[in-house]
Amino acid sequence: MNDLVNYVTDGKIGVITVNNPPVNALSQAVRQGLLDAIRTAAGDDTEAVLIHCEGRTFIAGADIREFGKPHAEPFLPDLLNEIEASEKIVVAAIHGTALGGGFETALACHYRIALDSAKVGLPEVKLGLLPGAGGTQRVPRLTGVEASLELMLSGTPIPAARAAEAGLVDRVVNDDLLAEAMAYTQQLAAANAPIRRTSELTAESVDDGVFSAVSASIGKRARGQTAPTRIVECVRNATTMPFSDGQKRERELFDECMRDPQSAALRHLFFAEREAAKVIGLSRDTPMREVNSVGIIGGGTMGGGIAMCFANAGIPVTLVEINGKALKRGLSIIDDNYAGSVKRAKLSEDKAAECRGLISGATDYSALSDVDLVIEAVFEDPDLKKDIFARLDKACKPGAVLATNTSYQDVNAIAAATQRPQDVLGMHFFSPAHIMKLLEVVRADRTEEDVLSTVMALSKRIGKVAVVSGVCYGFIGNRMLQGYFREAQLCLIEGGLPESVDAALYDWGMAMGPISVADLAGLDVGYKARQALAETDRGDPAANRVPDVLVEANRLGQKNGRGFYTYDAETRKRSSDPEVQAIIEREAAALGIERRAIEPEEIIDRLIYALVNEGLQILAEGIAQRPGDIDVVYVYGYGFPAWRGGPMHYADAIGLDNVLARIEEFRERFGDENWTPAPLLTKLVNEGRTLAEWAER
Ligand code: T1G
Ligand code: NAD
């Protein structure tokens, strides 16, 4: 045994306790401790063995921090086979989340008891991996092929009660797990219950059509990912091969996953998401303010969704609109959203009604006199926002947090419109706000530390992934997007078509092509933002020409059914429009641009490297705390493929020297204005360092 794994005998029961905070991950020391304990039990006079964990959860998986490093014995599959081979009954007592290798450990035990609040799951696919310690062979033997594939391909944990129905857990209790588990183990020993080795069971065979149907669906549910196909092969093997052969092949495919850059990217994101929650320089015990009530100003596209985020977390919300008619419209948007969630079985009727009941409306700011937090989401007009913050300054109680949902505006200037700039920051949600997980938390120059820590903690409470940004035009995400959209428009006018530019990025892995995204967001939003800027600040005229002409031709995008594409009023299905091609060719000629064939590789590199170059500039300015934060922003807010790890991880994977060489080539061809390499890029290449190494500074 060791510090992390303890073994005692309690009567005729050998009790193995794992205690490796925070989540009892199966580090080398835990594996060694478990092996020593099970061997000790094999040799003593106990009749049965119980494995349980201290702390907030049963084993939540292999220790992800050990991945990518030389693998140390004992190897998990061997350890679990030894536990299963025990001549004494072994019982697992599950609380919290038994995930990945943790659930596989429980599956190697002969019986499983769980708290009703516990969950079990195999989330390896979210790390670009597969259950590599027997899970792909044992689960089908216990619960059949389809349930196994759903568990492994979704990676979503299931509650203990459902696991019991599925034959994965034998007993569910609602309290005092250790006592219940001890009693259960003693019962089994006293009853001389059989030693049930799952590996000795036979998995039901199913028609091969089941596997081909699932393989076909992978293209939709996990587009571009490689691990899901390997998972299907493993589960198929469980129905056709003896356990040992199936497990041998599982290991080979697991190693293939581990060597796959996709897994490195997804593991990077796992830790980047957790790092993003930490504000550099802000200690974990920074005090926080209470937030038990929220006010939202503006009940439009964003205000309604934002209100639902808080109501869904049980926090009462007051939605303030400019007048009764606008309020009615705002509340009906919310009603439609809830009806949609019920229709898609995301929420039960009762839960939707309960959450909706927490949202009330008002047209007078006095309704906000006692709320703990106010979020402004009115038109993107800086003067209107400053006026509203000056009014909030008078209406709200001392200590209330005042936030703006602006997409671009200067949060320092908005804060300066109040006598309490220390209570002001940006909370930039993404549309649709009740669905998108990303929240850019914009730290203004005078934002108080307890305001920042309050909002970072609150974001977790409302199910958001928060990333801190400094103040600049467009913060992290929208600022980087400008170069991305610029290159999309330039590729279009230089020779592409909406379909070809979109296909290049979609096939590369983006959730949606840039031209379709522009139509979705509304071409008028960008047009108004450009019109608000001085001519000289609007950037490359060739990049704005076509969208400007479309807006002036009242082609605003999906919102009025015509943009770069036309959209079916019923189905919203998009179709190409030869009129747009004619406009592109006409405007290219007017600008003296000779259109040419543009290969997908060039389109991809121009758009993605524009993101990367601006990302490096943002890091150098300290607008983003670390490269991983930018990756989290793009994966959770802009449909960047998670299996590529985000733009900054991707740049490191490609090699910063290759990125710089390509940018230099683009500078040669297209000029300094759009393609001056970020000084930090040149510096890191000269020093032969990666962004990840730079981030560890
Ligand atoms: N390994 C190492 N560290 C881990 C970890 C793990 N498996 N899980 C969590 N942590 C760290 C995390 O980085 C954070 O650290 C702290 O624990 C709290 O986590 C062979 C190959 C369990 C649901 O994928 O889903 O088994 O930031 O902030 O919100 O088949 O963590 O505080 O320094 O997320 O309460 C499969 C991953 C591994 C589960 C808890 N297992 N973990 O959520 O806390 S692959 C997983 C989670 C595997 C086998 C294969 C969640 C959680 P820090 P947290 P939380
Ligand atoms: P919207 O036009 O859909 O809604 C704005 C609402 O504000 C309208 O209902 C209007 O009646 C209300 N309003 C205007 N003046 C008001 C006042 N004085 N008091 C109370 N209510 C008032 O706009 P939207 O798309 O929801 O955008 C709102 C804000 O969120 C903008 O700053 C925008 O940049 C930002 N944002 C938008 C998106 C998006 O995708 N739409 C995403 C992130 C952030």
PDB file of C-alpha atoms in Angstrom, residues 149-345:
ATOM      1  CA  LEU A 149     -21.926   2.164 -28.349  1.00  0.00           C
ATOM      2  CA  GLU A 150     -24.121   5.017 -27.059  1.00  0.00           C
ATOM      3  CA  LEU A 151     -22.152   5.189 -23.782  1.00  0.00           C
ATOM      4  CA  MET A 152     -18.748   5.198 -25.547  1.00  0.00           C
ATOM      5  CA  LEU A 153     -19.577   7.351 -28.584  1.00  0.00           C
ATOM      6  CA  SER A 154     -21.422  10.056 -26.623  1.00  0.00           C
ATOM      7  CA  GLY A 155     -18.963   9.947 -23.706  1.00  0.00           C
ATOM      8  CA  THR A 156     -21.862  11.208 -21.582  1.00  0.00           C
ATOM      9  CA  PRO A 157     -22.109   9.713 -18.088  1.00  0.00           C
ATOM     10  CA  ILE A 158     -25.411   8.102 -17.007  1.00  0.00           C
ATOM     11  CA  PRO A 159     -27.067   8.215 -13.562  1.00  0.00           C
ATOM     12  CA  ALA A 160     -26.730   5.162 -11.284  1.00  0.00           C
ATOM     13  CA  ALA A 161     -30.396   4.231 -11.608  1.00  0.00           C
ATOM     14  CA  ARG A 162     -30.122   4.000 -15.407  1.00  0.00           C
ATOM     15  CA  ALA A 163     -26.866   2.087 -15.069  1.00  0.00           C
ATOM     16  CA  ALA A 164     -28.673  -0.395 -12.829  1.00  0.00           C
ATOM     17  CA  GLU A 165     -31.459  -0.819 -15.394  1.00  0.00           C
ATOM     18  CA  ALA A 166     -28.727  -1.449 -17.980  1.00  0.00           C
ATOM     19  CA  GLY A 167     -27.105  -4.148 -15.812  1.00  0.00           C
ATOM     20  CA  LEU A 168     -23.971  -2.111 -15.164  1.00  0.00           C
ATOM     21  CA  VAL A 169     -24.654  -1.568 -11.460  1.00  0.00           C
ATOM     22  CA  ASP A 170     -26.141  -4.157  -9.095  1.00  0.00           C
ATOM     23  CA  ARG A 171     -27.451  -2.058  -6.199  1.00  0.00           C
ATOM     24  CA  VAL A 172     -28.348   1.623  -5.770  1.00  0.00           C
ATOM     25  CA  VAL A 173     -28.609   3.203  -2.323  1.00  0.00           C
ATOM     26  CA  ASN A 174     -29.477   6.728  -1.401  1.00  0.00           C
ATOM     27  CA  ASP A 175     -27.248   7.262   1.623  1.00  0.00           C
ATOM     28  CA  ASP A 176     -24.289   6.170   3.761  1.00  0.00           C
ATOM     29  CA  LEU A 177     -22.541   4.356   0.934  1.00  0.00           C
ATOM     30  CA  LEU A 178     -19.660   2.841   2.905  1.00  0.00           C
ATOM     31  CA  ALA A 179     -21.928   1.230   5.503  1.00  0.00           C
ATOM     32  CA  GLU A 180     -24.315  -0.008   2.816  1.00  0.00           C
ATOM     33  CA  ALA A 181     -21.400  -1.349   0.766  1.00  0.00           C
ATOM     34  CA  MET A 182     -19.885  -3.148   3.750  1.00  0.00           C
ATOM     35  CA  ALA A 183     -23.258  -4.769   4.506  1.00  0.00           C
ATOM     36  CA  TYR A 184     -23.693  -5.731   0.841  1.00  0.00           C
ATOM     37  CA  THR A 185     -20.208  -7.269   0.667  1.00  0.00           C
ATOM     38  CA  GLN A 186     -20.781  -9.210   3.901  1.00  0.00           C
ATOM     39  CA  GLN A 187     -24.131 -10.447   2.520  1.00  0.00           C
ATOM     40  CA  LEU A 188     -22.475 -11.644  -0.688  1.00  0.00           C
ATOM     41  CA  ALA A 189     -19.698 -13.375   1.259  1.00  0.00           C
ATOM     42  CA  ALA A 190     -22.159 -14.936   3.699  1.00  0.00           C
ATOM     43  CA  ALA A 191     -24.346 -16.134   0.828  1.00  0.00           C
ATOM     44  CA  ASN A 192     -21.305 -17.525  -0.922  1.00  0.00           C
ATOM     45  CA  ALA A 193     -22.390 -15.532  -3.926  1.00  0.00           C
ATOM     46  CA  PRO A 194     -20.766 -16.489  -7.219  1.00  0.00           C
ATOM     47  CA  ILE A 195     -17.642 -14.698  -8.418  1.00  0.00           C
ATOM     48  CA  ARG A 196     -18.980 -13.031 -11.577  1.00  0.00           C
ATOM     49  CA  ARG A 197     -16.117 -12.353 -13.983  1.00  0.00           C
ATOM     50  CA  THR A 198     -17.550 -10.194 -16.753  1.00  0.00           C
ATOM     51  CA  SER A 199     -14.832 -11.320 -19.168  1.00  0.00           C
ATOM     52  CA  GLU A 200     -16.277 -14.819 -18.995  1.00  0.00           C
ATOM     53  CA  LEU A 201     -19.670 -13.635 -20.204  1.00  0.00           C
ATOM     54  CA  THR A 202     -20.628 -13.678 -23.892  1.00  0.00           C
ATOM     55  CA  ALA A 203     -21.735 -10.498 -25.541  1.00  0.00           C
ATOM     56  CA  GLU A 204     -24.980 -10.784 -27.501  1.00  0.00           C
ATOM     57  CA  SER A 205     -24.309 -10.858 -31.221  1.00  0.00           C
ATOM     58  CA  VAL A 206     -26.223  -8.371 -33.314  1.00  0.00           C
ATOM     59  CA  ASP A 207     -26.880  -7.915 -37.020  1.00  0.00           C
ATOM     60  CA  ASP A 208     -23.900  -6.261 -38.701  1.00  0.00           C
ATOM     61  CA  GLY A 209     -26.309  -3.596 -39.896  1.00  0.00           C
ATOM     62  CA  VAL A 210     -26.222  -2.160 -36.366  1.00  0.00           C
ATOM     63  CA  PHE A 211     -22.505  -1.428 -36.703  1.00  0.00           C
ATOM     64  CA  SER A 212     -22.742  -0.017 -40.231  1.00  0.00           C
ATOM     65  CA  ALA A 213     -25.663   2.206 -39.201  1.00  0.00           C
ATOM     66  CA  VAL A 214     -23.654   3.545 -36.262  1.00  0.00           C
ATOM     67  CA  SER A 215     -20.553   3.971 -38.430  1.00  0.00           C
ATOM     68  CA  ALA A 216     -22.659   5.962 -40.901  1.00  0.00           C
ATOM     69  CA  SER A 217     -23.973   8.202 -38.102  1.00  0.00           C
ATOM     70  CA  ILE A 218     -20.427   8.974 -36.915  1.00  0.00           C
ATOM     71  CA  GLY A 219     -19.999  11.220 -39.961  1.00  0.00           C
ATOM     72  CA  LYS A 220     -22.715  13.499 -38.532  1.00  0.00           C
ATOM     73  CA  ARG A 221     -22.232  13.284 -34.770  1.00  0.00           C
ATOM     74  CA  ALA A 222     -18.393  13.254 -34.730  1.00  0.00           C
ATOM     75  CA  ARG A 223     -17.372  14.678 -38.075  1.00  0.00           C
ATOM     76  CA  GLY A 224     -13.613  14.485 -38.671  1.00  0.00           C
ATOM     77  CA  GLN A 225     -12.855  12.548 -35.474  1.00  0.00           C
ATOM     78  CA  THR A 226     -10.906   9.282 -35.640  1.00  0.00           C
ATOM     79  CA  ALA A 227     -11.508   7.648 -32.213  1.00  0.00           C
ATOM     80  CA  PRO A 228     -15.212   6.824 -32.785  1.00  0.00           C
ATOM     81  CA  THR A 229     -14.457   4.449 -35.658  1.00  0.00           C
ATOM     82  CA  ARG A 230     -11.941   2.606 -33.512  1.00  0.00           C
ATOM     83  CA  ILE A 231     -14.529   2.326 -30.724  1.00  0.00           C
ATOM     84  CA  VAL A 232     -17.015   0.694 -33.120  1.00  0.00           C
ATOM     85  CA  GLU A 233     -14.374  -1.828 -34.196  1.00  0.00           C
ATOM     86  CA  CYS A 234     -13.657  -2.707 -30.538  1.00  0.00           C
ATOM     87  CA  VAL A 235     -17.321  -3.233 -29.670  1.00  0.00           C
ATOM     88  CA  ARG A 236     -17.788  -5.349 -32.802  1.00  0.00           C
ATOM     89  CA  ASN A 237     -14.814  -7.468 -31.648  1.00  0.00           C
ATOM     90  CA  ALA A 238     -16.503  -7.978 -28.281  1.00  0.00           C
ATOM     91  CA  THR A 239     -19.305  -9.807 -30.114  1.00  0.00           C
ATOM     92  CA  THR A 240     -17.019 -11.953 -32.269  1.00  0.00           C
ATOM     93  CA  MET A 241     -13.755 -12.517 -30.343  1.00  0.00           C
ATOM     94  CA  PRO A 242     -12.737 -14.187 -27.077  1.00  0.00           C
ATOM     95  CA  PHE A 243     -12.133 -11.563 -24.343  1.00  0.00           C
ATOM     96  CA  SER A 244      -8.331 -11.781 -24.444  1.00  0.00           C
ATOM     97  CA  ASP A 245      -8.165 -11.290 -28.232  1.00  0.00           C
ATOM     98  CA  GLY A 246     -10.678  -8.450 -28.064  1.00  0.00           C
ATOM     99  CA  GLN A 247      -8.680  -6.824 -25.285  1.00  0.00           C
ATOM    100  CA  LYS A 248      -5.413  -7.220 -27.197  1.00  0.00           C
ATOM    101  CA  ARG A 249      -6.929  -5.438 -30.221  1.00  0.00           C
ATOM    102  CA  GLU A 250      -8.447  -2.808 -27.898  1.00  0.00           C
ATOM    103  CA  ARG A 251      -4.950  -2.018 -26.633  1.00  0.00           C
ATOM    104  CA  GLU A 252      -3.546  -1.689 -30.149  1.00  0.00           C
ATOM    105  CA  LEU A 253      -6.344   0.700 -31.131  1.00  0.00           C
ATOM    106  CA  PHE A 254      -5.950   2.610 -27.873  1.00  0.00           C
ATOM    107  CA  ASP A 255      -2.269   3.154 -28.648  1.00  0.00           C
ATOM    108  CA  GLU A 256      -3.211   4.322 -32.137  1.00  0.00           C
ATOM    109  CA  CYS A 257      -5.534   6.895 -30.526  1.00  0.00           C
ATOM    110  CA  MET A 258      -2.822   7.980 -28.122  1.00  0.00           C
ATOM    111  CA  ARG A 259      -0.394   8.614 -30.997  1.00  0.00           C
ATOM    112  CA  ASP A 260      -3.094  10.512 -32.945  1.00  0.00           C
ATOM    113  CA  PRO A 261      -2.640  14.342 -32.892  1.00  0.00           C
ATOM    114  CA  GLN A 262      -6.399  14.564 -32.301  1.00  0.00           C
ATOM    115  CA  SER A 263      -5.989  13.133 -28.806  1.00  0.00           C
ATOM    116  CA  ALA A 264      -3.143  15.516 -28.003  1.00  0.00           C
ATOM    117  CA  ALA A 265      -5.426  18.360 -29.140  1.00  0.00           C
ATOM    118  CA  LEU A 266      -8.403  17.215 -27.060  1.00  0.00           C
ATOM    119  CA  ARG A 267      -6.258  16.591 -23.983  1.00  0.00           C
ATOM    120  CA  HIS A 268      -4.800  20.080 -24.420  1.00  0.00           C
ATOM    121  CA  LEU A 269      -8.344  21.465 -24.431  1.00  0.00           C
ATOM    122  CA  PHE A 270      -9.307  19.478 -21.339  1.00  0.00           C
ATOM    123  CA  PHE A 271      -6.674  21.243 -19.283  1.00  0.00           C
ATOM    124  CA  ALA A 272      -6.990  24.576 -21.158  1.00  0.00           C
ATOM    125  CA  GLU A 273     -10.663  24.746 -20.179  1.00  0.00           C
ATOM    126  CA  ARG A 274      -9.757  24.239 -16.509  1.00  0.00           C
ATOM    127  CA  GLU A 275      -6.839  26.674 -16.647  1.00  0.00           C
ATOM    128  CA  ALA A 276      -9.074  29.314 -18.253  1.00  0.00           C
ATOM    129  CA  ALA A 277     -11.159  29.377 -15.073  1.00  0.00           C
ATOM    130  CA  LYS A 278      -8.113  30.597 -13.141  1.00  0.00           C
ATOM    131  CA  VAL A 279      -7.316  34.336 -13.243  1.00  0.00           C
ATOM    132  CA  ILE A 280      -3.572  34.886 -13.107  1.00  0.00           C
ATOM    133  CA  GLY A 281      -2.740  36.966 -10.035  1.00  0.00           C
ATOM    134  CA  LEU A 282      -6.138  36.431  -8.419  1.00  0.00           C
ATOM    135  CA  SER A 283      -5.896  34.066  -5.440  1.00  0.00           C
ATOM    136  CA  ARG A 284      -8.512  31.305  -5.124  1.00  0.00           C
ATOM    137  CA  ASP A 285      -9.779  32.756  -1.839  1.00  0.00           C
ATOM    138  CA  THR A 286     -10.517  36.224  -3.204  1.00  0.00           C
ATOM    139  CA  PRO A 287     -13.821  37.186  -1.560  1.00  0.00           C
ATOM    140  CA  MET A 288     -16.971  37.081  -3.700  1.00  0.00           C
ATOM    141  CA  ARG A 289     -20.224  38.985  -3.691  1.00  0.00           C
ATOM    142  CA  GLU A 290     -23.599  37.276  -3.315  1.00  0.00           C
ATOM    143  CA  VAL A 291     -25.568  36.881  -6.557  1.00  0.00           C
ATOM    144  CA  ASN A 292     -29.091  35.713  -5.835  1.00  0.00           C
ATOM    145  CA  SER A 293     -31.000  37.985  -8.200  1.00  0.00           C
ATOM    146  CA  VAL A 294     -30.247  39.382 -11.654  1.00  0.00           C
ATOM    147  CA  GLY A 295     -31.547  42.167 -13.887  1.00  0.00           C
ATOM    148  CA  ILE A 296     -31.251  42.144 -17.699  1.00  0.00           C
ATOM    149  CA  ILE A 297     -31.624  45.351 -19.731  1.00  0.00           C
ATOM    150  CA  GLY A 298     -32.869  44.626 -23.283  1.00  0.00           C
ATOM    151  CA  GLY A 299     -34.948  41.576 -24.139  1.00  0.00           C
ATOM    152  CA  GLY A 300     -33.834  41.053 -27.748  1.00  0.00           C
ATOM    153  CA  THR A 301     -31.884  38.179 -29.335  1.00  0.00           C
ATOM    154  CA  MET A 302     -29.370  38.107 -26.483  1.00  0.00           C
ATOM    155  CA  GLY A 303     -31.296  39.430 -23.468  1.00  0.00           C
ATOM    156  CA  GLY A 304     -33.856  36.626 -23.563  1.00  0.00           C
ATOM    157  CA  GLY A 305     -31.224  33.868 -23.800  1.00  0.00           C
ATOM    158  CA  ILE A 306     -29.153  35.418 -21.029  1.00  0.00           C
ATOM    159  CA  ALA A 307     -32.227  35.578 -18.760  1.00  0.00           C
ATOM    160  CA  MET A 308     -32.787  31.846 -19.347  1.00  0.00           C
ATOM    161  CA  CYS A 309     -29.197  31.024 -18.306  1.00  0.00           C
ATOM    162  CA  PHE A 310     -29.830  32.416 -14.826  1.00  0.00           C
ATOM    163  CA  ALA A 311     -33.386  31.136 -14.477  1.00  0.00           C
ATOM    164  CA  ASN A 312     -32.200  27.659 -15.487  1.00  0.00           C
ATOM    165  CA  ALA A 313     -29.694  27.887 -12.624  1.00  0.00           C
ATOM    166  CA  GLY A 314     -32.495  28.809 -10.195  1.00  0.00           C
ATOM    167  CA  ILE A 315     -31.660  32.543  -9.997  1.00  0.00           C
ATOM    168  CA  PRO A 316     -34.637  34.959 -10.293  1.00  0.00           C
ATOM    169  CA  VAL A 317     -34.361  37.413 -13.210  1.00  0.00           C
ATOM    170  CA  THR A 318     -36.026  40.767 -13.963  1.00  0.00           C
ATOM    171  CA  LEU A 319     -36.042  41.609 -17.679  1.00  0.00           C
ATOM    172  CA  VAL A 320     -36.287  45.344 -18.371  1.00  0.00           C
ATOM    173  CA  GLU A 321     -37.365  46.607 -21.793  1.00  0.00           C
ATOM    174  CA  ILE A 322     -37.921  50.041 -23.224  1.00  0.00           C
ATOM    175  CA  ASN A 323     -41.711  49.677 -23.269  1.00  0.00           C
ATOM    176  CA  GLY A 324     -44.575  47.214 -22.778  1.00  0.00           C
ATOM    177  CA  LYS A 325     -44.670  46.115 -26.424  1.00  0.00           C
ATOM    178  CA  ALA A 326     -40.951  45.363 -26.520  1.00  0.00           C
ATOM    179  CA  LEU A 327     -41.210  43.573 -23.172  1.00  0.00           C
ATOM    180  CA  LYS A 328     -44.053  41.391 -24.458  1.00  0.00           C
ATOM    181  CA  ARG A 329     -41.935  40.523 -27.509  1.00  0.00           C
ATOM    182  CA  GLY A 330     -38.921  39.770 -25.296  1.00  0.00           C
ATOM    183  CA  LEU A 331     -40.890  37.471 -22.986  1.00  0.00           C
ATOM    184  CA  SER A 332     -42.469  35.666 -25.924  1.00  0.00           C
ATOM    185  CA  ILE A 333     -38.971  34.958 -27.339  1.00  0.00           C
ATOM    186  CA  ILE A 334     -38.229  33.303 -23.999  1.00  0.00           C
ATOM    187  CA  ASP A 335     -41.500  31.331 -24.072  1.00  0.00           C
ATOM    188  CA  ASP A 336     -40.652  30.090 -27.581  1.00  0.00           C
ATOM    189  CA  ASN A 337     -37.162  29.080 -26.470  1.00  0.00           C
ATOM    190  CA  TYR A 338     -38.558  27.093 -23.531  1.00  0.00           C
ATOM    191  CA  ALA A 339     -41.199  25.467 -25.758  1.00  0.00           C
ATOM    192  CA  GLY A 340     -38.361  24.500 -28.107  1.00  0.00           C
ATOM    193  CA  SER A 341     -36.315  22.996 -25.257  1.00  0.00           C
ATOM    194  CA  VAL A 342     -39.323  20.925 -24.114  1.00  0.00           C
ATOM    195  CA  LYS A 343     -40.025  19.821 -27.717  1.00  0.00           C
ATOM    196  CA  ARG A 344     -36.390  18.672 -28.074  1.00  0.00           C
ATOM    197  CA  ALA A 345     -36.664  16.917 -24.643  1.00  0.00           C
TER     198      ALA A 345
END
